[in-house]
mmCIF file of C-alpha atoms and ligand atoms in Angstrom:
data_model
loop_
_atom_site.group_PDB
_atom_site.id
_atom_site.type_symbol
_atom_site.label_atom_id
_atom_site.label_comp_id
_atom_site.label_asym_id
_atom_site.label_seq_id
_atom_site.Cartn_x
_atom_site.Cartn_y
_atom_site.Cartn_z
ATOM 1 C CA MET A 235 95.906 34.618 149.153
ATOM 2 C CA SER A 236 94.785 31.850 152.286
ATOM 3 C CA ASP A 237 96.001 28.592 150.463
ATOM 4 C CA GLU A 238 92.967 27.344 150.966
ATOM 5 C CA LEU A 239 90.955 30.034 148.541
ATOM 6 C CA ILE A 240 94.518 28.814 146.634
ATOM 7 C CA ASP A 241 92.682 25.263 146.680
ATOM 8 C CA LEU A 242 88.788 26.006 145.729
ATOM 9 C CA ALA A 243 90.593 28.116 142.612
ATOM 10 C CA LEU A 244 92.513 24.918 141.493
ATOM 11 C CA GLU A 245 89.270 22.801 142.266
ATOM 12 C CA LEU A 246 87.573 25.310 140.259
ATOM 13 C CA ARG A 247 90.294 24.978 137.420
ATOM 14 C CA ARG A 248 89.112 21.866 137.432
ATOM 15 C CA HIS A 249 85.692 22.561 135.486
ATOM 16 C CA LEU A 250 87.281 26.593 134.002
ATOM 17 C CA ALA A 251 89.931 26.235 131.130
ATOM 18 C CA TRP A 252 89.670 29.843 131.933
ATOM 19 C CA GLN A 253 89.311 32.992 133.767
ATOM 20 C CA GLU A 254 88.930 36.525 132.285
ATOM 21 C CA ALA A 255 90.186 39.454 134.895
ATOM 22 C CA ASP A 256 89.780 43.174 133.707
ATOM 23 C CA GLY A 257 89.232 42.342 130.081
ATOM 24 C CA SER A 258 92.491 40.165 129.841
ATOM 25 C CA ARG A 259 92.521 36.275 130.152
ATOM 26 C CA VAL A 260 94.155 34.976 132.801
ATOM 27 C CA ILE A 261 94.758 31.601 133.015
ATOM 28 C CA LEU A 262 94.927 29.790 136.162
ATOM 29 C CA ALA A 263 98.370 27.059 135.822
ATOM 30 C CA ASP A 264 98.613 25.781 138.727
ATOM 31 C CA ARG A 265 99.216 27.243 142.115
ATOM 32 C CA ALA A 266 102.075 29.285 141.549
ATOM 33 C CA ALA A 267 100.757 30.895 139.197
ATOM 34 C CA LEU A 268 98.009 31.773 141.114
ATOM 35 C CA LYS A 269 99.809 33.104 143.735
ATOM 36 C CA ALA A 270 101.592 35.431 141.595
ATOM 37 C CA ALA A 271 98.448 36.607 139.355
ATOM 38 C CA ALA A 272 96.931 37.179 143.124
ATOM 39 C CA THR A 273 99.982 39.551 144.548
ATOM 40 C CA THR A 274 100.905 41.146 141.607
ATOM 41 C CA PRO A 275 98.678 44.715 141.709
ATOM 42 C CA ALA A 276 96.395 44.719 138.184
ATOM 43 C CA PRO A 277 97.342 46.657 135.869
ATOM 44 C CA ALA A 278 97.060 50.817 135.575
ATOM 45 C CA ARG A 279 94.516 51.388 133.204
ATOM 46 C CA ALA A 280 95.538 53.798 130.459
ATOM 47 C CA PRO A 281 93.464 56.649 131.834
ATOM 48 C CA ALA A 282 90.950 57.343 129.068
ATOM 49 C CA PRO A 283 91.652 59.925 126.948
ATOM 50 C CA ALA A 284 91.174 63.685 128.168
ATOM 51 C CA PRO A 285 87.721 64.630 125.668
ATOM 52 C CA VAL A 286 89.079 66.951 122.798
ATOM 53 C CA ALA A 287 87.594 69.809 123.196
ATOM 54 C CA THR A 288 86.537 71.530 120.115
ATOM 55 C CA ARG A 289 88.700 74.967 119.762
ATOM 56 C CA ALA A 290 88.434 77.737 117.737
ATOM 57 C CA PRO A 291 91.063 77.292 115.048
ATOM 58 C CA ALA A 292 94.301 79.567 116.635
ATOM 59 C CA ALA A 293 94.892 82.471 115.466
ATOM 60 C CA THR A 294 97.552 82.861 112.924
ATOM 61 C CA THR A 295 100.595 85.239 113.726
ATOM 62 C CA PRO A 296 102.050 86.949 110.782
ATOM 63 C CA ALA A 297 104.863 85.134 110.902
ATOM 64 C CA ALA A 298 103.221 81.459 109.970
ATOM 65 C CA ARG A 299 100.700 82.642 107.402
ATOM 66 C CA PRO A 300 101.416 81.644 103.768
ATOM 67 C CA PRO A 301 103.124 84.342 101.583
ATOM 68 C CA ALA A 302 100.616 86.465 100.165
ATOM 69 C CA PRO A 303 99.505 85.271 96.000
ATOM 70 C CA ALA A 304 101.599 88.012 93.741
ATOM 71 C CA ALA A 305 98.408 89.682 92.279
ATOM 72 C CA ALA A 306 97.151 90.130 96.566
ATOM 73 C CA VAL A 307 101.007 91.996 96.970
ATOM 74 C CA ALA A 308 100.500 93.959 93.732
ATOM 75 C CA ALA A 309 96.887 95.087 94.703
ATOM 76 C CA ALA A 310 98.686 95.642 98.206
ATOM 77 C CA PRO A 311 98.116 100.103 99.510
ATOM 78 C CA VAL A 312 100.713 102.270 98.257
ATOM 79 C CA ALA A 313 102.114 105.187 100.594
ATOM 80 C CA ARG A 314 101.678 108.737 99.458
ATOM 81 C CA ARG A 315 104.467 110.430 98.665
ATOM 82 C CA PRO A 316 105.669 113.722 96.564
ATOM 83 C CA LEU A 317 105.618 113.445 92.844
ATOM 84 C CA ASP A 318 109.293 114.658 93.366
ATOM 85 C CA GLU A 319 109.724 112.018 95.592
ATOM 86 C CA ILE A 320 109.583 109.291 93.884
ATOM 87 C CA ARG A 321 111.507 111.066 91.377
ATOM 88 C CA ARG A 322 113.767 111.170 93.281
ATOM 89 C CA GLU A 323 114.194 107.721 94.096
ATOM 90 C CA LEU A 324 114.393 107.381 90.241
ATOM 91 C CA GLY A 325 116.927 108.627 90.601
ATOM 92 C CA ASP A 326 119.450 107.474 86.417
ATOM 93 C CA CYS A 327 116.726 104.340 87.065
ATOM 94 C CA GLN A 328 119.455 101.259 85.982
ATOM 95 C CA ARG A 329 116.197 98.945 87.423
ATOM 96 C CA CYS A 330 116.143 97.054 83.958
ATOM 97 C CA LYS A 331 117.634 96.320 80.724
ATOM 98 C CA LEU A 332 115.832 99.702 79.298
ATOM 99 C CA CYS A 333 118.076 101.791 80.656
ATOM 100 C CA SER A 334 120.741 100.674 77.928
ATOM 101 C CA GLY A 335 119.595 102.311 75.052
ATOM 102 C CA ARG A 336 117.094 104.883 76.197
ATOM 103 C CA LYS A 337 118.574 108.747 76.308
ATOM 104 C CA THR A 338 115.639 110.086 79.007
ATOM 105 C CA ILE A 339 114.073 109.331 81.547
ATOM 106 C CA VAL A 340 109.721 109.750 80.430
ATOM 107 C CA PHE A 341 108.604 110.843 84.466
ATOM 108 C CA GLY A 342 105.298 112.040 83.375
ATOM 109 C CA SER A 343 103.872 115.609 83.402
ATOM 110 C CA GLY A 344 100.757 118.105 83.793
ATOM 111 C CA ASN A 345 99.189 119.023 86.907
ATOM 112 C CA PRO A 346 100.497 117.224 90.297
ATOM 113 C CA ARG A 347 96.728 117.043 91.683
ATOM 114 C CA ALA A 348 95.257 116.029 89.120
ATOM 115 C CA GLU A 349 91.784 114.934 88.660
ATOM 116 C CA LEU A 350 91.553 112.991 85.608
ATOM 117 C CA VAL A 351 95.032 110.863 84.454
ATOM 118 C CA PHE A 352 96.015 108.845 81.497
ATOM 119 C CA VAL A 353 99.112 106.074 81.606
ATOM 120 C CA GLY A 354 99.658 104.398 78.462
ATOM 121 C CA GLU A 355 102.847 102.733 77.164
ATOM 122 C CA GLY A 356 106.460 103.498 77.050
ATOM 123 C CA PRO A 357 107.903 107.296 75.535
ATOM 124 C CA GLY A 358 107.912 106.345 71.839
ATOM 125 C CA GLU A 359 111.739 108.364 69.759
ATOM 126 C CA ASP A 360 110.120 111.845 70.446
ATOM 127 C CA GLU A 361 108.872 111.038 73.922
ATOM 128 C CA ASP A 362 112.461 109.633 74.439
ATOM 129 C CA ARG A 363 114.499 112.811 73.099
ATOM 130 C CA GLN A 364 112.231 115.373 74.325
ATOM 131 C CA GLY A 365 112.089 114.007 77.907
ATOM 132 C CA VAL A 366 108.213 114.653 78.140
ATOM 133 C CA PRO A 367 105.642 112.175 77.807
ATOM 134 C CA PHE A 368 102.611 111.371 74.631
ATOM 135 C CA VAL A 369 104.800 114.635 72.558
ATOM 136 C CA GLY A 370 104.343 112.644 68.756
ATOM 137 C CA LYS A 371 101.681 111.945 66.865
ATOM 138 C CA ALA A 372 99.844 109.756 69.400
ATOM 139 C CA GLY A 373 100.606 112.766 71.685
ATOM 140 C CA GLN A 374 98.985 115.356 69.047
ATOM 141 C CA LEU A 375 96.206 112.689 69.047
ATOM 142 C CA LEU A 376 96.174 112.627 72.979
ATOM 143 C CA THR A 377 96.095 116.257 73.465
ATOM 144 C CA LYS A 378 92.184 116.109 70.325
ATOM 145 C CA MET A 379 91.075 113.873 72.996
ATOM 146 C CA ILE A 380 91.643 115.456 75.564
ATOM 147 C CA GLU A 381 90.862 118.943 74.378
ATOM 148 C CA ALA A 382 87.906 116.871 73.138
ATOM 149 C CA MET A 383 86.770 115.851 76.206
ATOM 150 C CA LYS A 384 87.072 119.678 77.506
ATOM 151 C CA PHE A 385 89.935 119.444 79.236
ATOM 152 C CA SER A 386 93.313 120.817 79.130
ATOM 153 C CA ARG A 387 96.936 119.327 78.964
ATOM 154 C CA ASP A 388 97.880 121.431 81.692
ATOM 155 C CA ASP A 389 94.392 119.982 83.912
ATOM 156 C CA VAL A 390 95.673 116.169 83.126
ATOM 157 C CA TYR A 391 98.095 114.365 84.553
ATOM 158 C CA ILE A 392 99.776 111.940 81.936
ATOM 159 C CA CYS A 393 102.544 109.213 82.271
ATOM 160 C CA ASN A 394 103.399 105.655 80.923
ATOM 161 C CA VAL A 395 104.226 102.032 81.985
ATOM 162 C CA VAL A 396 107.560 102.156 81.147
ATOM 163 C CA LYS A 397 109.249 105.436 81.204
ATOM 164 C CA CYS A 398 112.860 104.419 79.456
ATOM 165 C CA ARG A 399 112.124 103.547 75.600
ATOM 166 C CA PRO A 400 111.336 100.418 74.364
ATOM 167 C CA PRO A 401 114.844 99.967 71.429
ATOM 168 C CA ASP A 402 112.120 100.222 68.250
ATOM 169 C CA ASN A 403 109.040 100.663 70.212
ATOM 170 C CA ARG A 404 108.980 97.364 70.543
ATOM 171 C CA ASN A 405 106.504 96.524 72.810
ATOM 172 C CA PRO A 406 107.475 96.450 76.933
ATOM 173 C CA GLU A 407 108.875 93.430 78.613
ATOM 174 C CA PRO A 408 107.483 91.556 81.593
ATOM 175 C CA ASP A 409 110.346 92.150 83.273
ATOM 176 C CA GLU A 410 110.936 95.208 82.317
ATOM 177 C CA ILE A 411 107.258 96.400 83.325
ATOM 178 C CA ALA A 412 107.372 94.386 86.576
ATOM 179 C CA ALA A 413 110.547 97.457 87.224
ATOM 180 C CA CYS A 414 109.538 100.181 86.664
ATOM 181 C CA GLU A 415 105.761 99.817 87.786
ATOM 182 C CA PRO A 416 106.524 100.341 91.541
ATOM 183 C CA PHE A 417 106.984 104.035 90.355
ATOM 184 C CA LEU A 418 103.625 104.323 87.815
ATOM 185 C CA LYS A 419 101.946 103.186 91.714
ATOM 186 C CA ALA A 420 103.878 105.579 94.067
ATOM 187 C CA GLN A 421 103.077 108.376 91.085
ATOM 188 C CA LEU A 422 98.918 106.826 91.105
ATOM 189 C CA ALA A 423 98.774 107.123 94.999
ATOM 190 C CA SER A 424 100.449 110.762 94.770
ATOM 191 C CA LEU A 425 98.235 112.160 92.976
ATOM 192 C CA GLN A 426 94.346 109.915 94.117
ATOM 193 C CA PRO A 427 93.002 110.924 91.044
ATOM 194 C CA LYS A 428 88.746 110.884 90.342
ATOM 195 C CA VAL A 429 89.753 108.598 87.203
ATOM 196 C CA ILE A 430 92.358 106.932 85.292
ATOM 197 C CA VAL A 431 92.051 106.002 81.279
ATOM 198 C CA ALA A 432 94.319 103.556 80.420
ATOM 199 C CA LEU A 433 94.821 104.036 76.879
ATOM 200 C CA GLY A 434 95.658 100.261 75.158
ATOM 201 C CA LYS A 435 96.478 97.201 76.500
ATOM 202 C CA PHE A 436 99.833 97.108 78.230
ATOM 203 C CA ALA A 437 98.692 100.252 80.737
ATOM 204 C CA SER A 438 95.228 98.297 80.555
ATOM 205 C CA GLN A 439 96.354 94.470 81.440
ATOM 206 C CA THR A 440 98.729 96.066 84.038
ATOM 207 C CA LEU A 441 96.970 97.568 85.977
ATOM 208 C CA LEU A 442 93.726 95.845 86.162
ATOM 209 C CA ARG A 443 95.965 92.376 86.612
ATOM 210 C CA ASP A 444 93.791 91.362 83.505
ATOM 211 C CA SER A 445 95.218 89.478 80.798
ATOM 212 C CA THR A 446 91.452 89.961 78.944
ATOM 213 C CA PRO A 447 92.015 91.787 75.277
ATOM 214 C CA ILE A 448 91.529 95.592 74.938
ATOM 215 C CA THR A 449 89.372 95.105 72.654
ATOM 216 C CA ARG A 450 87.108 93.207 75.168
ATOM 217 C CA LEU A 451 88.430 95.532 78.589
ATOM 218 C CA ARG A 452 87.770 98.906 76.493
ATOM 219 C CA GLY A 453 84.582 100.789 77.791
ATOM 220 C CA GLN A 454 84.333 98.915 80.898
ATOM 221 C CA TRP A 455 84.560 100.875 84.035
ATOM 222 C CA ARG A 456 86.898 99.139 86.682
ATOM 223 C CA GLU A 457 88.636 100.200 89.166
ATOM 224 C CA TYR A 458 92.056 99.854 90.316
ATOM 225 C CA GLN A 459 92.589 100.747 94.440
ATOM 226 C CA GLY A 460 89.862 102.639 94.349
ATOM 227 C CA ILE A 461 89.394 104.510 92.037
ATOM 228 C CA ALA A 462 87.818 104.607 88.444
ATOM 229 C CA LEU A 463 89.503 103.283 85.406
ATOM 230 C CA MET A 464 88.771 103.215 82.017
ATOM 231 C CA PRO A 465 90.549 100.699 79.684
ATOM 232 C CA THR A 466 90.641 102.097 76.285
ATOM 233 C CA PHE A 467 92.728 102.616 72.717
ATOM 234 C CA HIS A 468 96.195 103.522 73.094
ATOM 235 C CA PRO A 469 96.211 107.051 70.353
ATOM 236 C CA ALA A 470 98.762 104.828 68.573
ATOM 237 C CA TYR A 471 96.106 102.368 68.165
ATOM 238 C CA LEU A 472 94.184 104.608 66.636
ATOM 239 C CA LEU A 473 96.484 106.490 64.756
ATOM 240 C CA ARG A 474 97.126 102.996 62.483
ATOM 241 C CA GLN A 475 93.641 102.557 63.320
ATOM 242 C CA PRO A 476 91.378 105.244 62.447
ATOM 243 C CA ASP A 477 87.451 103.527 62.489
ATOM 244 C CA GLU A 478 87.940 102.956 66.484
ATOM 245 C CA LYS A 479 87.622 105.851 66.721
ATOM 246 C CA ARG A 480 84.928 106.237 67.156
ATOM 247 C CA VAL A 481 84.695 103.514 70.057
ATOM 248 C CA ALA A 482 87.410 105.298 72.040
ATOM 249 C CA TRP A 483 85.096 108.433 71.407
ATOM 250 C CA LEU A 484 82.154 106.612 72.953
ATOM 251 C CA ASP A 485 85.014 105.154 76.270
ATOM 252 C CA LEU A 486 85.854 108.945 76.915
ATOM 253 C CA GLN A 487 82.459 110.326 76.858
ATOM 254 C CA GLU A 488 82.114 108.121 79.755
ATOM 255 C CA VAL A 489 84.816 109.286 81.419
ATOM 256 C CA MET A 490 83.319 113.069 80.571
ATOM 257 C CA LYS A 491 80.184 111.668 82.351
ATOM 258 C CA ARG A 492 82.344 111.123 85.387
ATOM 259 C CA PHE A 493 82.881 114.907 85.532
ATOM 260 C CA GLY A 494 79.729 116.075 85.057
ATOM 261 C CA LYS A 495 80.574 117.073 81.336
ATOM 262 C CA GLN A 496 78.829 117.109 78.346
ATOM 263 C CA SER A 497 79.595 116.507 75.236
ATOM 264 C CA ASP A 498 79.060 118.707 71.926
ATOM 265 C CA GLY A 499 79.170 115.748 69.927
ATOM 266 C CA LYS A 500 82.921 116.675 68.592
ATOM 267 C CA LYS A 501 85.983 114.511 68.591
ATOM 268 C CA GLY A 502 89.267 114.252 68.711
ATOM 269 C CA GLN A 503 90.604 113.783 64.355
HETATM 270 S S1 LIG B 831 112.206 101.370 82.748
HETATM 271 FE FE1 LIG B 831 111.728 101.728 84.205
HETATM 272 S S2 LIG B 831 112.407 100.178 85.336
HETATM 273 FE FE2 LIG B 831 113.613 100.164 84.363
HETATM 274 S S3 LIG B 831 115.725 101.552 83.512
HETATM 275 FE FE3 LIG B 831 113.933 102.394 82.783
HETATM 276 S S4 LIG B 831 112.847 103.902 84.454
HETATM 277 FE FE4 LIG B 831 114.569 101.804 86.087
#
């Protein structure tokens, strides 16, 4: 900047207290300051931020996904394997505390190609001794129910949620059900039946992941892994509450309809 121009600027200062340059106030204080202002390059403007493009959310990699909820894990499909392979894998199972009181692991029995599968709760004393599900009094009633449905025990497959007898026939506990359930799931994946009949609270609630009481679950068609599932009362309960046989029979008649079977009105006594 020439001296003439500086003089002119200083003259203007007398009339103007300040000037603005590039939006920032620059007080023209004196000649030296004016010279410095003239020789100092204008401050580089910060580049305007690039417009933020609206991007589709990046695909979540498997590693970044949150863990699946337990219910979803439980509902995940299971590989189809032969029943004898599943039994071999179970081995002399000690995966839960029921192993300490059992005589026999009651894996399941019946037709490995069954279209109709009954799932109960757990073995009782007779089953524990014989290694076969539903052979005690409740089992005899189940056999009558099956025959009233115009099937035989050889046509169907029968198993339980837990494979070892709970002491004193108490209810199976959640940790015991959790330990044994993978084998039930593997059995059902192997069998791929057309219909599952869940006998009682534990079978129904375990397979359906639904804590609704059995009194409200029963008689309503549900689905387990794409398989039609009918919850109904457990035969042991029906022995204690024979009046409930009538509604259990209604449930079983619904199952019969799925197989194109007509009821002749007879029910398991
Ligand atoms: S109940 Fe099932 S998980 Fe528990 S010890 Fe018996 S077979 Fe194993």
